[in-house]
Coordinates of C-alpha atoms and ligand atoms in Angstrom, one line a residue:
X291 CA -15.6 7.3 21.8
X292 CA -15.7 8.6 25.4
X293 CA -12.0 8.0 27.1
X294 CA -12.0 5.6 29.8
X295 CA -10.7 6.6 33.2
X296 CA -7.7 4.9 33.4
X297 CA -6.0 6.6 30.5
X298 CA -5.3 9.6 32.4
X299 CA -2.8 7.7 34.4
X300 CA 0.5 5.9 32.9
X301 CA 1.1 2.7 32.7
X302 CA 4.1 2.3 34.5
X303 CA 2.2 4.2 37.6
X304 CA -0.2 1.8 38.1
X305 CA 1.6 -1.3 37.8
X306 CA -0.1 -3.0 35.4
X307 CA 0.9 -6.0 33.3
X308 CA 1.7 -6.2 30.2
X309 CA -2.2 -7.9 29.4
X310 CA -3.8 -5.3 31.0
X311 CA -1.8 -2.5 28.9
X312 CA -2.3 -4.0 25.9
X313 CA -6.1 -5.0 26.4
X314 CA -6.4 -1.3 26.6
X315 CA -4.6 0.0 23.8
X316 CA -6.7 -3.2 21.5
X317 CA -9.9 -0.7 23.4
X318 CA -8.5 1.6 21.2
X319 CA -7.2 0.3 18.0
X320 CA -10.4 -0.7 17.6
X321 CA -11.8 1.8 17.3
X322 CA -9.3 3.1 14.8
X323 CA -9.4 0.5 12.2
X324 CA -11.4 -1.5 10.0
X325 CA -12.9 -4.7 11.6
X326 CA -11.2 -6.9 9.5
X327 CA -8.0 -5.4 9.6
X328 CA -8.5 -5.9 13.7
X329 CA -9.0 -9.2 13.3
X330 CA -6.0 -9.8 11.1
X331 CA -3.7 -7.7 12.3
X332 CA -4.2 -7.0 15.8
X333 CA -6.0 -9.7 17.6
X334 CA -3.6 -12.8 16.5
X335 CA -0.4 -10.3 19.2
X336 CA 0.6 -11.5 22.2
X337 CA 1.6 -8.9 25.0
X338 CA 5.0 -10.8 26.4
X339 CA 6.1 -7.9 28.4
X340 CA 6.7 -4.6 30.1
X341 CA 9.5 -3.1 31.6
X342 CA 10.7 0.6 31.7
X343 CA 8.4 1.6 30.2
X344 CA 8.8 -0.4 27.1
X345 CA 5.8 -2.8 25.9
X346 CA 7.1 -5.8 24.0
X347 CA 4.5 -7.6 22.3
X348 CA 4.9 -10.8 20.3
X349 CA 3.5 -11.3 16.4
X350 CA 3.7 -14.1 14.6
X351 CA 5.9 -13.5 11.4
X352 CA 7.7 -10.6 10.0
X353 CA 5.7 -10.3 7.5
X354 CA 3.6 -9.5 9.9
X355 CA 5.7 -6.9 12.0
X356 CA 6.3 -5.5 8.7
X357 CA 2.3 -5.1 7.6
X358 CA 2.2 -3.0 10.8
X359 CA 5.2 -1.1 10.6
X360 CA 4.2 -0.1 6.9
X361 CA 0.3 0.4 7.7
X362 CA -0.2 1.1 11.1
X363 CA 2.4 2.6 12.8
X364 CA 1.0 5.8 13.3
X365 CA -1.9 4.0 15.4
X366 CA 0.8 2.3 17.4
X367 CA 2.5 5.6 18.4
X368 CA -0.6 7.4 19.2
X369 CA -1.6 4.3 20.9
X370 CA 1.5 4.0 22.8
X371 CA 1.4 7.4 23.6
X372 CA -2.0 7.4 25.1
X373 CA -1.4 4.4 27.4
X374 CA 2.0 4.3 28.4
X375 CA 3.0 7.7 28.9
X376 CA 4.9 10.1 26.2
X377 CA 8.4 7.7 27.3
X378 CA 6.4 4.8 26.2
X379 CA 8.3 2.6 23.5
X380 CA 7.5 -0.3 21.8
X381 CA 9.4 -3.6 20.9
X382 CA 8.2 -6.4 18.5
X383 CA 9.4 -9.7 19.1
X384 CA 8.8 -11.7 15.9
X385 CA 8.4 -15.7 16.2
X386 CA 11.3 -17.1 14.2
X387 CA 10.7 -20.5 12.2
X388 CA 13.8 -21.6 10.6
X389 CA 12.6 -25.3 10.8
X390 CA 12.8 -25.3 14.2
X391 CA 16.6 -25.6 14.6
X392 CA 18.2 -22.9 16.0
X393 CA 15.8 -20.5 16.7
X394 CA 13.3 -21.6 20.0
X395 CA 14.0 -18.2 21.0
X396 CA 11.8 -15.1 20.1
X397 CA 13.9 -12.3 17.9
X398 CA 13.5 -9.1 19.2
X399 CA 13.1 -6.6 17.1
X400 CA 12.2 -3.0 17.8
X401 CA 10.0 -1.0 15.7
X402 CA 11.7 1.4 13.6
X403 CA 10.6 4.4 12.6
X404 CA 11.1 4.4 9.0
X405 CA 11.8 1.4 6.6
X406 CA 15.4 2.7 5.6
X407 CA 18.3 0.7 7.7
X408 CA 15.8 -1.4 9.6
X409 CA 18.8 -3.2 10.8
X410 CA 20.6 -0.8 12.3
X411 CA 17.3 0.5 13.7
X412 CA 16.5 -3.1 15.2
X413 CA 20.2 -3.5 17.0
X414 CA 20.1 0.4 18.1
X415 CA 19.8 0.7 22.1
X416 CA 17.2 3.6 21.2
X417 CA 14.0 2.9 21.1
X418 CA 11.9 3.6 17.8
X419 CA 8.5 4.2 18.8
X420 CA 10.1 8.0 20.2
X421 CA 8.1 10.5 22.1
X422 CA 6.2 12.4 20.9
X423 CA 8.6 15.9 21.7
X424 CA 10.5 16.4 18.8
X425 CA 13.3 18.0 21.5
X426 CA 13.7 14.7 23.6
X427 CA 16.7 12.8 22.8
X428 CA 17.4 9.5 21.2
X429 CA 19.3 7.9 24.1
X430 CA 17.3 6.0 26.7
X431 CA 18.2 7.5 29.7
X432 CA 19.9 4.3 30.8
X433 CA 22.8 4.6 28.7
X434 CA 22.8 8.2 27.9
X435 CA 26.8 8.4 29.6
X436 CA 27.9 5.2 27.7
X437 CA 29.1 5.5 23.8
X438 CA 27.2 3.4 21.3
X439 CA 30.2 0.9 20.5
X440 CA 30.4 0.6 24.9
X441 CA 26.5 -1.0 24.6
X442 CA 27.7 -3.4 22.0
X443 CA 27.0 -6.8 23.6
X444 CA 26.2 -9.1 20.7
X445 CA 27.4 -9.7 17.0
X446 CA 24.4 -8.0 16.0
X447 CA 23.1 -10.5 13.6
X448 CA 19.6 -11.0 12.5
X449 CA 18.8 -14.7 12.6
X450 CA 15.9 -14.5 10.1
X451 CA 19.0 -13.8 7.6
X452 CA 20.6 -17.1 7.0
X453 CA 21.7 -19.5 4.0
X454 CA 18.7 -21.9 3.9
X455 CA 16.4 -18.6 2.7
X456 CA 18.8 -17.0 0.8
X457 CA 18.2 -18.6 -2.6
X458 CA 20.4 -18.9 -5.5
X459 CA 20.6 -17.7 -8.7
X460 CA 22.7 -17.0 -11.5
X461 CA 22.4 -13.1 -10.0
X462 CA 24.4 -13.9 -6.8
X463 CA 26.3 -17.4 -7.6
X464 CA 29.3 -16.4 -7.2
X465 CA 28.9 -13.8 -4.1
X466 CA 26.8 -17.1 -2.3
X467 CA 29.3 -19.3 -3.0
X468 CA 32.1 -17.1 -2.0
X469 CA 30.0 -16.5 1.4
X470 CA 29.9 -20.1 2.1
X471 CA 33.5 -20.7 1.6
X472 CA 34.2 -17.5 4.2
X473 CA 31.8 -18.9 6.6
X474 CA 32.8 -22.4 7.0
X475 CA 36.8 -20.8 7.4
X476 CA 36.7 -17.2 8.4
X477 CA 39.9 -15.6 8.0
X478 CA 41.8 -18.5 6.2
X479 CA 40.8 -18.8 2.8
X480 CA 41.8 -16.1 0.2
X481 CA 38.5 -14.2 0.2
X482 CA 40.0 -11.6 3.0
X483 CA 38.6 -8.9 2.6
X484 CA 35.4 -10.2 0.8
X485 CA 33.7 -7.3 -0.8
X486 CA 30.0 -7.9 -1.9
X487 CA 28.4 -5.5 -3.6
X488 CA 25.3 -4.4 -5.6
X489 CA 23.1 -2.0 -6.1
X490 CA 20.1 -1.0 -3.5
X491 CA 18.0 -4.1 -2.3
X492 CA 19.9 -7.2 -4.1
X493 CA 20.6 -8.9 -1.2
X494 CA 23.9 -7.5 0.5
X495 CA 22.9 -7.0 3.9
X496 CA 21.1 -10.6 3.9
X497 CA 24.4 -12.3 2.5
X498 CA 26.5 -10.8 4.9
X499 CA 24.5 -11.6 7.8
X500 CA 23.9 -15.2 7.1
X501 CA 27.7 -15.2 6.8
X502 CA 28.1 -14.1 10.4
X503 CA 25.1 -16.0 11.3
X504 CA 26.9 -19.3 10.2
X505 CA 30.3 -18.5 11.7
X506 CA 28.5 -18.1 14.9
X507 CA 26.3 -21.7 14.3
X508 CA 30.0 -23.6 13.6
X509 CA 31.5 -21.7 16.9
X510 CA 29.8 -19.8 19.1
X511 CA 32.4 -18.6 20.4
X512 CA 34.0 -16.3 17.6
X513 CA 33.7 -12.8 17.7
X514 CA 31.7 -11.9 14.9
X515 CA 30.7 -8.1 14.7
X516 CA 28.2 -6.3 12.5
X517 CA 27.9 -2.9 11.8
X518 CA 26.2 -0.8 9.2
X519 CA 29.2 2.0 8.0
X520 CA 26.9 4.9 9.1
X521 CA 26.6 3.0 12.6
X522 CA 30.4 2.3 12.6
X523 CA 31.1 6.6 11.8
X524 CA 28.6 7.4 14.7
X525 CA 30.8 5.6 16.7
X526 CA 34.0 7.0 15.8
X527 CA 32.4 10.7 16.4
X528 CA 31.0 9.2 19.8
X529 CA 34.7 7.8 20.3
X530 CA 35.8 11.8 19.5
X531 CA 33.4 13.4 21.8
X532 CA 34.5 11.1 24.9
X533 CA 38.1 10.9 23.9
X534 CA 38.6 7.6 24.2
X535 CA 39.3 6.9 20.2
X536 CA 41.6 4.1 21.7
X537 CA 39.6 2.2 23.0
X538 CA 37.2 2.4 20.4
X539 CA 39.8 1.4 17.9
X540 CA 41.1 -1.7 20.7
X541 CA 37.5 -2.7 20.6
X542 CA 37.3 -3.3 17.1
X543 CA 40.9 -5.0 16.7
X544 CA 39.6 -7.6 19.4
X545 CA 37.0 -9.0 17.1
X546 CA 37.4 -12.3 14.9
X547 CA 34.9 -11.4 11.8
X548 CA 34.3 -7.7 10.7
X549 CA 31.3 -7.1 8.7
X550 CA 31.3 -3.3 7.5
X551 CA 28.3 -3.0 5.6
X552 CA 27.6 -0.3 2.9
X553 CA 31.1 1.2 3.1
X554 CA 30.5 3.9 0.1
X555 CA 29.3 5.6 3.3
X556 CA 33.0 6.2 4.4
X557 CA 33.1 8.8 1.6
X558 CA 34.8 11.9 2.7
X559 CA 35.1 10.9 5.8
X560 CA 38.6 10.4 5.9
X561 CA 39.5 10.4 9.8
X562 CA 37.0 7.5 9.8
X563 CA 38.7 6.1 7.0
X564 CA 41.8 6.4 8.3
X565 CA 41.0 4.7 11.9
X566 CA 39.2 1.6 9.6
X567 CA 42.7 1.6 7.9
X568 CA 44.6 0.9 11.4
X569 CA 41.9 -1.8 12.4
X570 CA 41.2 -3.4 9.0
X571 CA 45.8 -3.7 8.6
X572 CA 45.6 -5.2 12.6
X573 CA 42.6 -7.5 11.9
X574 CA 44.3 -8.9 8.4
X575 CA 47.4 -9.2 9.6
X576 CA 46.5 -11.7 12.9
X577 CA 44.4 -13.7 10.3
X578 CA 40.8 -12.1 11.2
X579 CA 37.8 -12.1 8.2
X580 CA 37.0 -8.4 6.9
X581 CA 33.6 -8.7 5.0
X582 CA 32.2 -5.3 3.5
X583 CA 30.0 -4.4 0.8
X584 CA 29.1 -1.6 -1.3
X585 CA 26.4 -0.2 -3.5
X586 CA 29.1 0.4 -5.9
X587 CA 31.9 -0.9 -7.8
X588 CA 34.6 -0.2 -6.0
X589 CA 36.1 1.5 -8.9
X590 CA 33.1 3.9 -8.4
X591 CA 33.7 4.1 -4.8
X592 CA 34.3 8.0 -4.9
X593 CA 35.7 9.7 -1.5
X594 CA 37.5 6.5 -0.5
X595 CA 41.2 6.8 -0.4
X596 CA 43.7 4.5 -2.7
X597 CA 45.2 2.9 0.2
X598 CA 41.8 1.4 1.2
X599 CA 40.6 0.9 -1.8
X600 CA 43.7 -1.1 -2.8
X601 CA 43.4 -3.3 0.4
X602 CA 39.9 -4.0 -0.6
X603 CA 41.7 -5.5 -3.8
X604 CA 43.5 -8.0 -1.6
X605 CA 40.9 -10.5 -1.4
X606 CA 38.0 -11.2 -3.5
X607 CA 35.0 -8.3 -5.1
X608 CA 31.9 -11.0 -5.6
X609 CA 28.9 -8.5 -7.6
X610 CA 25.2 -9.3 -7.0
X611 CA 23.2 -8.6 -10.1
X612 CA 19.5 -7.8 -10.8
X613 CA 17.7 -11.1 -10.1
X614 CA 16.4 -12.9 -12.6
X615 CA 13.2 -13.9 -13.5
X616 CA 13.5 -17.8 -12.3
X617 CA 15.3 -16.5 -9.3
X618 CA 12.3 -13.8 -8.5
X619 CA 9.4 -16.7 -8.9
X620 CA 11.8 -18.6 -6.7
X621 CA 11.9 -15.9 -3.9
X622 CA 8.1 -14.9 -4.0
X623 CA 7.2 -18.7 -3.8
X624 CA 9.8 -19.3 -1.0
X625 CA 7.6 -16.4 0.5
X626 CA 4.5 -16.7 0.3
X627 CA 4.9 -20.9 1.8
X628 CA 7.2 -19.2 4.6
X629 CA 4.0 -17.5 5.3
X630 CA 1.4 -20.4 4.5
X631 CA -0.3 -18.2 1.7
X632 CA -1.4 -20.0 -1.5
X633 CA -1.0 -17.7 -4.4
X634 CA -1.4 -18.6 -7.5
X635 CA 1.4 -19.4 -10.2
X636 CA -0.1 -17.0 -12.7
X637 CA 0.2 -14.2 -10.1
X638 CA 3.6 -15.2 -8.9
X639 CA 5.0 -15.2 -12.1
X640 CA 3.1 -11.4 -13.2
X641 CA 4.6 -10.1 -10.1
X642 CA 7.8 -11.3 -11.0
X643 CA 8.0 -10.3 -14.3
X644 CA 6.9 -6.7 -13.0
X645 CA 9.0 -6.2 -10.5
X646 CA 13.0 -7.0 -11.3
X647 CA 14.9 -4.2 -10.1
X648 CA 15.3 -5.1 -6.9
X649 CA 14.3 -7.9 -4.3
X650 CA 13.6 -5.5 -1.7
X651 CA 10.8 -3.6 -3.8
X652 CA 9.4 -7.3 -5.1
X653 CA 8.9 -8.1 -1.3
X654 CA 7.3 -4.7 -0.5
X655 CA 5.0 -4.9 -2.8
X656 CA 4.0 -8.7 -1.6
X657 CA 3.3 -7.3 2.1
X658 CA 1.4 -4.5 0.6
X659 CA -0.8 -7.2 -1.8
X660 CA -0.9 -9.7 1.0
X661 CA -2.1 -6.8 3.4
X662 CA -4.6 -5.7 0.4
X663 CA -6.1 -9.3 -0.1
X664 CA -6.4 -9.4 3.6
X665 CA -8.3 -6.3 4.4
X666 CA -10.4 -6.7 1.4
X667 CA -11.2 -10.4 2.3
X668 CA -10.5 -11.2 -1.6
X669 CA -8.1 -13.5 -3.1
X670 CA -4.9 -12.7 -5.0
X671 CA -5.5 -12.2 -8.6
X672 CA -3.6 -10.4 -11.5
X673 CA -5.8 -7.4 -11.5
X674 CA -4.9 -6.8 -7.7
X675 CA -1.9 -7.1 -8.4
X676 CA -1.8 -4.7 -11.2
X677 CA -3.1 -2.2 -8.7
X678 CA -0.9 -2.9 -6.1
X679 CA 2.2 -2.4 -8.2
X680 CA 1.1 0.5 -9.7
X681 CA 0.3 2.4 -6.1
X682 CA 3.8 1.2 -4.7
X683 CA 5.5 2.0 -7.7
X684 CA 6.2 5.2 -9.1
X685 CA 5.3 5.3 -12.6
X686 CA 4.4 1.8 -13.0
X687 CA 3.3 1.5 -16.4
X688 CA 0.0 -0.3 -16.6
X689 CA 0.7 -2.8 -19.4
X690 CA -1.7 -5.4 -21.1
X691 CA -1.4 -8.5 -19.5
X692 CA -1.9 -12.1 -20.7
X693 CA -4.7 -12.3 -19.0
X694 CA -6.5 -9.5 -21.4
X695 CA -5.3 -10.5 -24.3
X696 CA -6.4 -14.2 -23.9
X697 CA -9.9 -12.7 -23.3
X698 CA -10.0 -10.5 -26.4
X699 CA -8.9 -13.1 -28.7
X700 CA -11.0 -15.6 -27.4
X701 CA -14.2 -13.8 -27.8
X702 CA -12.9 -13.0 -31.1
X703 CA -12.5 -16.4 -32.1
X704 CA -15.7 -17.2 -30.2
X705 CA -14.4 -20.2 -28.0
X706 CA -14.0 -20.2 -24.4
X707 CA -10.8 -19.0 -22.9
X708 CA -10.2 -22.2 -21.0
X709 CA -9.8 -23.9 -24.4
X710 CA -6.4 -21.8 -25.2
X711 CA -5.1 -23.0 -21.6
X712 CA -5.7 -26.9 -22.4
X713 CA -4.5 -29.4 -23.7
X714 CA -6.4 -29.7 -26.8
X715 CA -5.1 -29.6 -30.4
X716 CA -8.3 -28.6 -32.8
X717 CA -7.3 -26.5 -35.5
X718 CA -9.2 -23.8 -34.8
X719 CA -8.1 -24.3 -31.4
X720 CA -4.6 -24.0 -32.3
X721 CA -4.9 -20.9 -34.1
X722 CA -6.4 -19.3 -31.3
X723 CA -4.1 -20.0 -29.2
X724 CA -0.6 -19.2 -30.9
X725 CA -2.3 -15.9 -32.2
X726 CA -2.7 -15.0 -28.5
X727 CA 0.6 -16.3 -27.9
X728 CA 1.8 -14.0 -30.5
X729 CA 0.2 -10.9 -28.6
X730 CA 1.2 -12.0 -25.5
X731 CA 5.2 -11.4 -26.9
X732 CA 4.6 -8.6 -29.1
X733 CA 2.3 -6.6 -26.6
X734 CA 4.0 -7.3 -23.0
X735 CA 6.8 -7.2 -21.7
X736 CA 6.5 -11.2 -20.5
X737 CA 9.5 -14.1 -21.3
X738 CA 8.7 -16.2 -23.6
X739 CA 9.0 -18.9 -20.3
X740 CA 6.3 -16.9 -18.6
X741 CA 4.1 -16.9 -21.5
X742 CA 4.0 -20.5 -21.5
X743 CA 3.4 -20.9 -17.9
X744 CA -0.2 -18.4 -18.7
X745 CA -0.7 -21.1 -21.6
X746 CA -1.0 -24.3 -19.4
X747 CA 2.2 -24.6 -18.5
X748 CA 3.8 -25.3 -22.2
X749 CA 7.0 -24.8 -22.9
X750 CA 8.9 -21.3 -24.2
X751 CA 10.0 -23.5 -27.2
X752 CA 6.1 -24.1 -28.2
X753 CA 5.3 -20.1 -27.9
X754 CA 8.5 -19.6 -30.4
X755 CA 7.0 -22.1 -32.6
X756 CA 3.5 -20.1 -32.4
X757 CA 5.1 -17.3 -33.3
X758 CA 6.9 -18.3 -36.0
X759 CA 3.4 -20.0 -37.5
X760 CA 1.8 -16.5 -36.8
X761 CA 4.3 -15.0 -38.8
X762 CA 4.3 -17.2 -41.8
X763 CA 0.8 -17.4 -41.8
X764 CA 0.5 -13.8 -41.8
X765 CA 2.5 -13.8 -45.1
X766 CA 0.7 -16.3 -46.5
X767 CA -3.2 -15.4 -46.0
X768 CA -4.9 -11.9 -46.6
X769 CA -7.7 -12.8 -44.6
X770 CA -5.2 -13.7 -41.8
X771 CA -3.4 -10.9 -41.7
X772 CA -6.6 -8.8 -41.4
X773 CA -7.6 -10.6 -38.2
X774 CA -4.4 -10.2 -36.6
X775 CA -4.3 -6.5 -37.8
X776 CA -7.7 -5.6 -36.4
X777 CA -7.0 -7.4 -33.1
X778 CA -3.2 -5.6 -33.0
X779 CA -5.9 -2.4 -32.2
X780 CA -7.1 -3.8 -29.3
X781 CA -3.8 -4.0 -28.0
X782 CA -0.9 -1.3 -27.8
X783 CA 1.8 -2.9 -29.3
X784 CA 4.7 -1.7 -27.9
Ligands
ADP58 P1 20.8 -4.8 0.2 O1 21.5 -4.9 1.5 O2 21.6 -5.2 -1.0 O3 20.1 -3.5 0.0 P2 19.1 -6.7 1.4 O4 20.1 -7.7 1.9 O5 18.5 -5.9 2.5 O6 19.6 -5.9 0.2 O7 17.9 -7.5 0.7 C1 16.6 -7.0 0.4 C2 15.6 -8.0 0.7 O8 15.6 -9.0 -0.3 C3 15.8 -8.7 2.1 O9 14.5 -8.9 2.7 C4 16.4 -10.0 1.7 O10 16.0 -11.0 2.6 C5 15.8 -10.3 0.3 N1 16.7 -11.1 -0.5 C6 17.7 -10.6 -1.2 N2 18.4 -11.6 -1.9 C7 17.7 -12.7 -1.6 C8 17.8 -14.1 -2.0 N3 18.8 -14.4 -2.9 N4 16.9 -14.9 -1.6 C9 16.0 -14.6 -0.8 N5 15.7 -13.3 -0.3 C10 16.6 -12.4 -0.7
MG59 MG1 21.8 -3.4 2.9

């Protein structure tokens, strides 16, 4: 593609708007990408606008912003880089719908450079799409004399992160309900400090955040303040370098909610540790909420000292567990209708009973299957799926699914796979189908609830019952027991 003229000269130099800029960079995107990912993915942005430098363009969802950050972000750097200059930066501003309440306003977020601590990365004053010189700093030259706490203007709370999405579930009843009681009285109910924590993407950060997004919706005018731990040390070393550790330490004692989040960072650090000390003693003492939580125990919280540990004892330790099944079908439903994508039940519930370690890697894997479906212009099905998982996640052991098995046992039994999915209750029929019911526990790794969602929707009591009569009927008839012996081949049983 030849280069058109006016890429030799930066953005900023000729004055252009934020239409024209981004007119040129779609030029060429397109030229870069598949036509259908151009249509879905770059077309639908709206350039809003451009200022220092810094083009802010609008996209509809974060699923979207997250499609692009995942799959295209090298495109948007070069992109950026070409057109704007080798300063150029990006910022996304995602359309919020929470129903329409709160939210009229566009989110800004700014696009990070890698999916770790996206939150930190979205409140940081330094922009993420960086130039391309490795040896230019992170500050924006605007603020390169202030300290990072001295920028601090907002409570630094996501709105996207609130109550309504954050489902429930017998994984995080008690952490939720704990959070609800805090939010409505910060500061004056017995959870001070409330700890939450939980391993690695179980829905710490969100919790804590719709916690400080509530305070703030029942009084705007408390001081709520959140800051990741590695953020928070940052600061303390920023405080060190400008000697003005005092009034670092005054700023923190001024605010009315303090969420720390993923304190087992403190470990070792012990002069930050000890300056949290001073401000979390100051901030319990005049009655202010201290929320903080962990990817540990904190019995496991190595390289903390007693004395905070201790004072984390004071209030209340809520854990978030692995979610469970019903809770994961709940969370990839609430999802996908967030987004207005159908997908079917029978995928929902295979994702879900794949992926249960953690809620982040479940919703990973859905932007990477909605992007797949997308590209591919196919619709969601099992076997995409399958493939899906299995490229996002390491060792992902391909298993035989329901699907298989009631295809291979309803050619066996010559009658047509719909048949074991209805209603009907022919003998033959019924053999059929609790003999694939029988497979479908002895062969996957699928609930006995899930099972009877693949069957039609029956109940997990009715697949018990079929494999009881499989059982007993196995005992009872040779010829039986040969059928289910030579159809066990087709399937590894595990
Ligand atoms: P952590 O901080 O524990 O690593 P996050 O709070 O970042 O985890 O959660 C990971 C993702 O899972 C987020 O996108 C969050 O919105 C989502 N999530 C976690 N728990 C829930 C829940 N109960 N309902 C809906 N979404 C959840
Ligand atoms: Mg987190």
């Amino acid at each position: 593609m030849p280069d058109a003229p006016y890429t030799k000269k930066t953005a900023e130099l000729t004055g252009n708007s934020p239409q024209e800029i981004w007119e040129r960079c779609l030029h060429t995107i397109r030229n870069s990408v598949a036509p259908q990912a151009f249509s879905t993915w770059f077309e639908p942005i709206v350039p809003v606008h451009f200022n220092n430098g810094c083009l802010t363009i609008q996209v509809p969802s974060q699923y979207f912003y997250e499609v692009l950050e995942e799959h295209y972000l090298s495109v948007l750097r070069e992109v950026i880089d070409k057109e704007i200059g080798p300063t150029g930066k990006l910022n996304y501003s995602v359309v919020v719908d929470t129903g329409g309440v709160n939210n009229k306003n566009p989110l800004t977020l700014k696009l990070p450079t890698s999916r770790n601590d996206t939150l930190f990365k979205q409140s940081s004053k330094t922009q993420q799409i960086q130039p391309k010189s490795p040896s230019v700093n992170n500050f924006s030259p605007f603020n390169a004399e202030q300290a990072d706490w001295q920028t601090i203007e907002d409570s630094q709370l996501v709105a996207t992160y609130n109550f309504e999405n954050y489902l429930e579930g017998d994984c995080n009843r008690l952490a939720r309900s704990a959070g609800m009681a805090v939010a409505s009285k910060p500061g004056t109910t017995a959870f001070n400090p409330l700890m939450i924590y939980g391993g690695v993407g179980l829905g710490k950060t969100h919790l804590v955040q719709a916690i400080g997004n509530k305070i703030k919706q029942l009084d705007s005018n408390k001081f709520v303040l959140y800051v990741s731990t590695d953020r928070f040390v940052n600061q303390f070393i920023d405080a060190l370098r400008v000697q003005k550790i005092q009034e670092f330490t005054q700023f923190y004692m001024q605010v009315d909610v303090l969420i720390l989040d993923d304190i087992q960072s403190l470990a070792g650090k012990e002069r930050t540790q000890d300056i949290f000390f001073n401000i979390f003693n100051h901030l319990h003492q005049k009655g202010k909420q201290i929320i903080i939580t962990s990817d540990r125990a904190p019995k496991d919280l190595a390289g903390l000292t007693d004395r905070l540990i201790n004072r984390f004892r004071w209030g209340l330790m809520a854990e978030l567990d692995r979610p469970d099944f019903e809770t994961r079908v709940a969370i990839i439903q609430m999802k996908m209708e967030s987004e207005g994508i159908y997908m079917p039940y029978e995928v929902i519930t295979y994702l879900a009973e794949s992926v249960e370690n953690s809620i982040r890697e479940l919703e990973g894997i859905l932007v990477s299957l909605v992007f797949e479906a997308s590209v591919n212009n196919t619709e969601f099905n099992v076997e995409l799926a399958r493939k899906t998982i299995s490229r996002v996640i390491d060792n992902f052991e391909e298993q035989i699914d329901i699907d298989f098995i009631q295809k291979a046992v309803s050619e066996y039994f010559q009658i047509p796979i719909e048949q074991l999915k209805a209603k009907t209750r022919k003998k033959e029929i019924v053999t059929a189908r609790q003999v694939a019911m029988y497979f479908a526990k002895t062969c996957t790794n699928f609930s006995l609830k899930a099972i009877g969602q693949h069957f039609g929707g029956r109940d997990h009591t009715t697949v018990m019952h079929a494999i009881d009569a499989v059982n007993e009927h196995v005992e009872s008839d040779m010829q039986f027991k040969n059928i289910i012996t030579e159809l066990q081949k087709k399937f590894k049983v595990k």
